[in-house]
Structure formats: C-alpha cells, structure tokens
Tab-separated table of C-alpha atoms in Angstrom:
chain	number	residue	atom	x	y	z
A	1	UNK	CA	294.278	-28.327	109.937
A	2	UNK	CA	290.653	-28.875	111.142
A	3	UNK	CA	290.925	-32.679	110.965
A	4	UNK	CA	293.278	-35.507	110.181
A	5	UNK	CA	294.025	-35.407	106.469
A	6	UNK	CA	295.090	-38.505	104.469
A	7	UNK	CA	296.171	-38.867	100.868
A	8	UNK	CA	295.608	-40.475	98.555
A	9	UNK	CA	291.990	-41.269	99.353
A	10	UNK	CA	292.034	-44.050	96.874
A	11	UNK	CA	294.939	-45.975	95.292
A	12	UNK	CA	294.887	-48.851	92.941
A	13	UNK	CA	298.299	-50.497	92.396
A	14	UNK	CA	299.749	-53.441	90.795
A	15	UNK	CA	301.110	-56.329	92.869
A	16	UNK	CA	304.809	-55.894	93.573
A	17	UNK	CA	304.789	-52.088	93.420
A	18	UNK	CA	305.528	-49.818	96.324
A	19	UNK	CA	303.006	-47.376	97.740
A	20	UNK	CA	303.275	-44.423	100.108
A	21	UNK	CA	300.255	-43.264	102.196
A	22	UNK	CA	300.470	-39.805	103.767
A	23	UNK	CA	298.922	-38.561	106.966
A	24	UNK	CA	298.712	-34.997	108.234
A	25	UNK	CA	297.512	-35.007	111.873
A	26	UNK	CA	295.491	-32.305	113.613
A	27	UNK	CA	297.763	-29.337	114.471
A	28	UNK	CA	299.349	-29.631	117.915
A	29	UNK	CA	298.562	-33.341	118.266
A	30	UNK	CA	301.686	-35.137	119.462
A	31	UNK	CA	300.356	-38.725	119.195
A	32	UNK	CA	299.803	-40.343	115.834
A	33	UNK	CA	298.494	-43.843	115.109
A	34	UNK	CA	298.045	-45.953	111.942
A	35	UNK	CA	295.375	-48.677	111.773
A	36	UNK	CA	294.368	-51.030	109.024
A	37	UNK	CA	290.798	-52.035	108.297
A	38	UNK	CA	290.289	-55.060	106.112
A	39	UNK	CA	287.391	-57.492	105.590
A	40	UNK	CA	287.312	-60.115	108.107
A	41	UNK	CA	290.110	-58.625	110.245
A	42	UNK	CA	288.430	-55.600	111.750
A	43	UNK	CA	290.559	-52.694	112.993
A	44	UNK	CA	294.200	-53.545	113.401
A	45	UNK	CA	296.777	-51.370	115.069
A	46	UNK	CA	299.884	-50.915	112.953
A	47	UNK	CA	302.258	-48.203	114.373
A	48	UNK	CA	302.286	-45.396	116.957
A	49	UNK	CA	304.343	-42.159	117.158
A	50	UNK	CA	304.557	-39.851	120.192
A	51	UNK	CA	306.621	-36.740	119.907
A	52	UNK	CA	310.300	-37.587	119.531
A	53	UNK	CA	310.054	-40.970	121.196
A	54	UNK	CA	310.892	-44.162	119.350
A	55	UNK	CA	307.774	-45.445	117.541
A	56	UNK	CA	305.900	-48.508	118.608
A	57	UNK	CA	306.152	-50.650	115.557
A	58	UNK	CA	304.707	-53.851	117.178
A	59	UNK	CA	301.665	-53.972	114.892
A	60	UNK	CA	303.363	-53.862	111.566
A	61	UNK	CA	302.505	-57.159	109.839
A	62	UNK	CA	305.789	-57.666	107.915
A	63	UNK	CA	309.010	-55.971	107.129
A	64	UNK	CA	307.484	-54.789	103.907
A	65	UNK	CA	305.665	-52.186	106.028
A	66	UNK	CA	307.449	-49.137	107.420
A	67	UNK	CA	306.485	-45.731	108.616
A	68	UNK	CA	308.100	-42.444	109.507
A	69	UNK	CA	307.061	-39.178	111.032
A	70	UNK	CA	308.978	-36.120	110.012
A	71	UNK	CA	309.273	-33.084	112.300
A	72	UNK	CA	306.749	-34.577	114.693
A	73	UNK	CA	303.919	-33.802	112.216
A	74	UNK	CA	303.371	-35.514	108.955
A	75	UNK	CA	303.637	-39.272	108.742
A	76	UNK	CA	304.145	-41.540	105.762
A	77	UNK	CA	303.269	-45.364	105.794
A	78	UNK	CA	305.146	-47.226	103.069
A	79	UNK	CA	304.277	-50.652	101.747
A	80	UNK	CA	307.000	-52.259	99.642
A	81	UNK	CA	306.328	-55.018	97.105
A	82	UNK	CA	302.582	-54.916	97.671
A	83	UNK	CA	300.549	-58.087	97.809
A	84	UNK	CA	296.851	-58.611	97.297
A	85	UNK	CA	296.283	-59.339	100.969
A	86	UNK	CA	297.553	-55.724	101.567
A	87	UNK	CA	294.249	-54.401	100.110
A	88	UNK	CA	292.512	-52.574	102.939
A	89	UNK	CA	291.621	-49.176	104.273
A	90	UNK	CA	294.640	-47.564	106.119
A	91	UNK	CA	293.397	-45.114	108.740
A	92	UNK	CA	295.517	-42.522	110.375
A	93	UNK	CA	294.483	-41.025	113.690
A	94	UNK	CA	295.916	-38.396	116.183
A	95	UNK	CA	295.331	-37.237	119.597
A	96	UNK	CA	296.557	-34.337	121.789
A	97	UNK	CA	298.634	-36.670	123.875
A	98	UNK	CA	298.548	-40.195	125.261
A	99	UNK	CA	296.403	-39.504	128.415
A	100	UNK	CA	293.675	-42.133	128.571
A	101	UNK	CA	290.892	-39.515	128.444
A	102	UNK	CA	292.134	-37.939	125.233
A	103	UNK	CA	289.987	-38.521	122.178
A	104	UNK	CA	291.670	-40.141	119.163
A	105	UNK	CA	290.517	-38.513	115.925
A	106	UNK	CA	290.574	-40.433	112.590
A	107	UNK	CA	291.063	-39.368	109.079
A	108	UNK	CA	288.897	-40.503	106.091
A	109	UNK	CA	291.369	-43.269	105.278
A	110	UNK	CA	293.385	-44.296	102.229
A	111	UNK	CA	291.606	-47.056	100.391
A	112	UNK	CA	294.187	-49.311	98.869
A	113	UNK	CA	293.525	-51.941	96.248
A	114	UNK	CA	296.238	-54.239	95.008
A	115	UNK	CA	295.470	-55.913	91.699
B	1	UNK	CA	293.894	-57.607	128.828
B	2	UNK	CA	291.689	-54.736	127.761
B	3	UNK	CA	289.029	-55.737	125.338
B	4	UNK	CA	285.524	-54.979	124.158
B	5	UNK	CA	282.991	-57.313	122.596
B	6	UNK	CA	280.119	-56.433	120.318
B	7	UNK	CA	277.943	-59.580	120.414
B	8	UNK	CA	275.692	-58.732	117.492
B	9	UNK	CA	276.616	-58.598	113.822
B	10	UNK	CA	273.798	-56.518	112.562
B	11	UNK	CA	271.085	-54.449	114.211
B	12	UNK	CA	267.892	-53.817	112.301
B	13	UNK	CA	265.569	-51.089	113.512
B	14	UNK	CA	262.501	-49.267	112.015
B	15	UNK	CA	262.891	-45.537	111.607
B	16	UNK	CA	261.640	-43.725	114.681
B	17	UNK	CA	262.195	-46.664	117.003
B	18	UNK	CA	264.805	-46.742	119.705
B	19	UNK	CA	268.270	-47.964	118.660
B	20	UNK	CA	270.582	-49.859	120.833
B	21	UNK	CA	274.005	-51.129	120.021
B	22	UNK	CA	275.577	-53.392	122.557
B	23	UNK	CA	279.133	-53.402	123.953
B	24	UNK	CA	280.604	-55.258	126.895
B	25	UNK	CA	284.069	-54.702	128.157
B	26	UNK	CA	286.809	-56.473	129.981
B	27	UNK	CA	289.505	-54.262	131.571
B	28	UNK	CA	292.016	-54.118	134.382
B	29	UNK	CA	291.687	-50.888	136.200
B	30	UNK	CA	289.518	-47.971	135.161
B	31	UNK	CA	287.877	-48.342	131.752
B	32	UNK	CA	288.230	-45.621	129.118
B	33	UNK	CA	285.504	-46.482	126.554
B	34	UNK	CA	284.677	-44.954	123.214
B	35	UNK	CA	282.175	-45.232	120.409
B	36	UNK	CA	282.887	-44.446	116.808
B	37	UNK	CA	280.685	-44.527	113.707
B	38	UNK	CA	281.746	-45.210	110.141
B	39	UNK	CA	279.491	-44.191	107.327
B	40	UNK	CA	279.862	-45.922	103.959
B	41	UNK	CA	283.267	-45.215	102.326
B	42	UNK	CA	284.257	-42.847	105.130
B	43	UNK	CA	286.645	-42.918	108.040
B	44	UNK	CA	285.719	-43.223	111.735
B	45	UNK	CA	283.974	-40.479	113.409
B	46	UNK	CA	284.060	-39.951	117.178
B	47	UNK	CA	280.694	-40.183	118.904
B	48	UNK	CA	281.364	-40.204	122.607
B	49	UNK	CA	283.484	-41.414	125.426
B	50	UNK	CA	283.315	-42.479	129.118
B	51	UNK	CA	286.196	-41.525	131.269
B	52	UNK	CA	284.602	-41.054	134.723
B	53	UNK	CA	281.710	-39.440	136.350
B	54	UNK	CA	278.160	-39.731	135.180
B	55	UNK	CA	277.240	-43.080	133.856
B	56	UNK	CA	275.072	-41.601	131.152
B	57	UNK	CA	277.224	-40.004	128.437
B	58	UNK	CA	275.802	-37.745	125.693
B	59	UNK	CA	277.501	-37.496	122.334
B	60	UNK	CA	277.057	-36.392	118.776
B	61	UNK	CA	274.004	-36.744	116.440
B	62	UNK	CA	271.704	-37.435	119.524
B	63	UNK	CA	273.501	-40.549	120.646
B	64	UNK	CA	274.121	-41.423	124.242
B	65	UNK	CA	275.660	-44.354	126.028
B	66	UNK	CA	275.236	-45.824	129.505
B	67	UNK	CA	278.154	-47.181	131.493
B	68	UNK	CA	277.167	-49.959	133.717
B	69	UNK	CA	279.883	-51.227	135.951
B	70	UNK	CA	278.096	-54.230	137.405
B	71	UNK	CA	277.177	-55.554	133.955
B	72	UNK	CA	280.481	-54.345	132.390
B	73	UNK	CA	278.520	-52.804	129.522
B	74	UNK	CA	278.670	-49.567	127.537
B	75	UNK	CA	275.656	-49.778	125.231
B	76	UNK	CA	275.040	-47.108	122.655
B	77	UNK	CA	271.491	-45.692	122.407
B	78	UNK	CA	269.392	-43.278	120.433
B	79	UNK	CA	265.810	-42.665	121.357
B	80	UNK	CA	264.488	-42.348	117.721
B	81	UNK	CA	266.572	-43.844	114.862
B	82	UNK	CA	266.900	-42.078	111.507
B	83	UNK	CA	267.601	-43.734	108.143
B	84	UNK	CA	270.811	-41.678	108.020
B	85	UNK	CA	271.988	-43.475	111.178
B	86	UNK	CA	272.571	-46.635	108.981
B	87	UNK	CA	276.248	-47.238	109.376
B	88	UNK	CA	278.984	-49.352	111.055
B	89	UNK	CA	279.452	-48.729	114.791
B	90	UNK	CA	282.606	-49.545	116.777
B	91	UNK	CA	283.090	-49.740	120.456
B	92	UNK	CA	286.622	-49.288	121.695
B	93	UNK	CA	288.758	-49.275	124.885
B	94	UNK	CA	292.105	-47.633	125.683
B	95	UNK	CA	294.968	-50.032	126.393
B	96	UNK	CA	297.181	-48.258	128.927
B	97	UNK	CA	300.165	-50.548	128.549
B	98	UNK	CA	300.068	-50.305	124.816
B	99	UNK	CA	300.663	-46.614	124.370
B	100	UNK	CA	297.026	-46.047	125.184
B	101	UNK	CA	296.049	-47.292	121.745
B	102	UNK	CA	292.515	-48.163	121.071
B	103	UNK	CA	291.371	-51.820	121.013
B	104	UNK	CA	288.208	-52.107	118.924
B	105	UNK	CA	285.281	-54.447	118.875
B	106	UNK	CA	284.352	-56.187	115.577
B	107	UNK	CA	281.785	-53.509	114.812
B	108	UNK	CA	278.050	-53.634	114.344
B	109	UNK	CA	276.226	-52.871	111.120
B	110	UNK	CA	273.122	-50.844	111.918
B	111	UNK	CA	270.325	-50.810	109.281
B	112	UNK	CA	267.472	-48.416	109.907
B	113	UNK	CA	264.427	-49.364	107.834
B	114	UNK	CA	262.254	-46.561	106.506
C-alpha cells in the first residue's frame, strides 16, 4: 500500500480481555517496528522484525505482550489480559531495510483504551 | 549511547514569526538524525533527516534543520510559522547496535498563535 496501515484505529476494551492490533507495512519494506506512545512515557520501542530473522523482542514490557509477522509482511501485536496501564497509542512503522540512512515511516496508530 | 534531548516542553510562537524547535544529540560515530511531526490524534509523519553532506537539510511543509557538529545540535526551523504547524515535534536518532531503531526525544509541543 501507499503507507503503513494499522487497524483498528481505536479500540476500547475491558480490563482482562485480550486485544490484537494489526499492521500492514509499506509494500517491499522488510523492516517492521512497533512502538508505544503513552502519557509521561514518550515513545517506547517494543519489537522489531527484519525479514526472516529472529525478532528483537527486547522492548516488550511483559510476557502479556507478543507479536508475530506472517510471510514477512503483516504483523499482529497481541496484548493478553489487558491492564489499564496498557492504555496507549500503539504505532507501527516500516522501512526499506535497516541501513542507517533509511527512513522509518509510521502508521496512524491504534489508540487503545482499557477500562 | 545514542540519544537526543529536546530541552523545551512547549514552544509558543506568533503566526508569521520564525519557528525553532531545539534538539541536541549524543552519539558514538556518525549521527543519523530525524525529525517527525505528530498532529492531534494522528501518527508520526516524517519531516526530514540528516545522514551526511550539507549541514542544512530541507524537508516537508517548508521545514528545514541545521546540523551543527560543534554544538551537537540539529534544530528544526521554519521561517514563517502557520497556525496549522501547531503539533508535537519529535527529534530522533538511529541506534546502530539496536537494529538501527529510532531513539526519540520527549517531544516538543508547538503552539502557533494567530
């Protein structure tokens, strides 16, 4: 597609429920990142995928968070047993590769509210 | 470690006046620096980047940034601010030993006053 596409754009869920957030990167982009933006925490790195390599999960805040990327394209971020502190904007981004000069392009985000 | 700092929380500027959003960096090796803008309830939009070459980088929406190695700065500038430039601005740096992810500053809220 023309840009990074994320769905849902907004999600309100009850505490304890599981949620799935989807990201469709720019066509041909091999690198995919998930970031979280919450009040007072700024932009936090969550997870990184590059091609068929093992993902870098070092930013995931707890084992309730997981992500996968199928076929080197679409990615899904799953949050199990959501807590109120999970309320944030989840931003997906992609780039052509991991060279330092490559631009990372972001989607519009999935705005998650846990009530 | 690669990091950027945005020392101001909010920048207020009158419409038509020059706009400057400050960013300083701390890096090992060559810096790869980026600016992004976030309009209300939107994602991050890429404005411009510095890789190498000319110290003055031109980007989208009339923005430019000046890379200054001696002052370790990468300030974002616009000669004449518009009300529509009111947004949150993020400076970021690539972290080579962390899969070249971006490390972001805290962000600056820019308010352009009509």
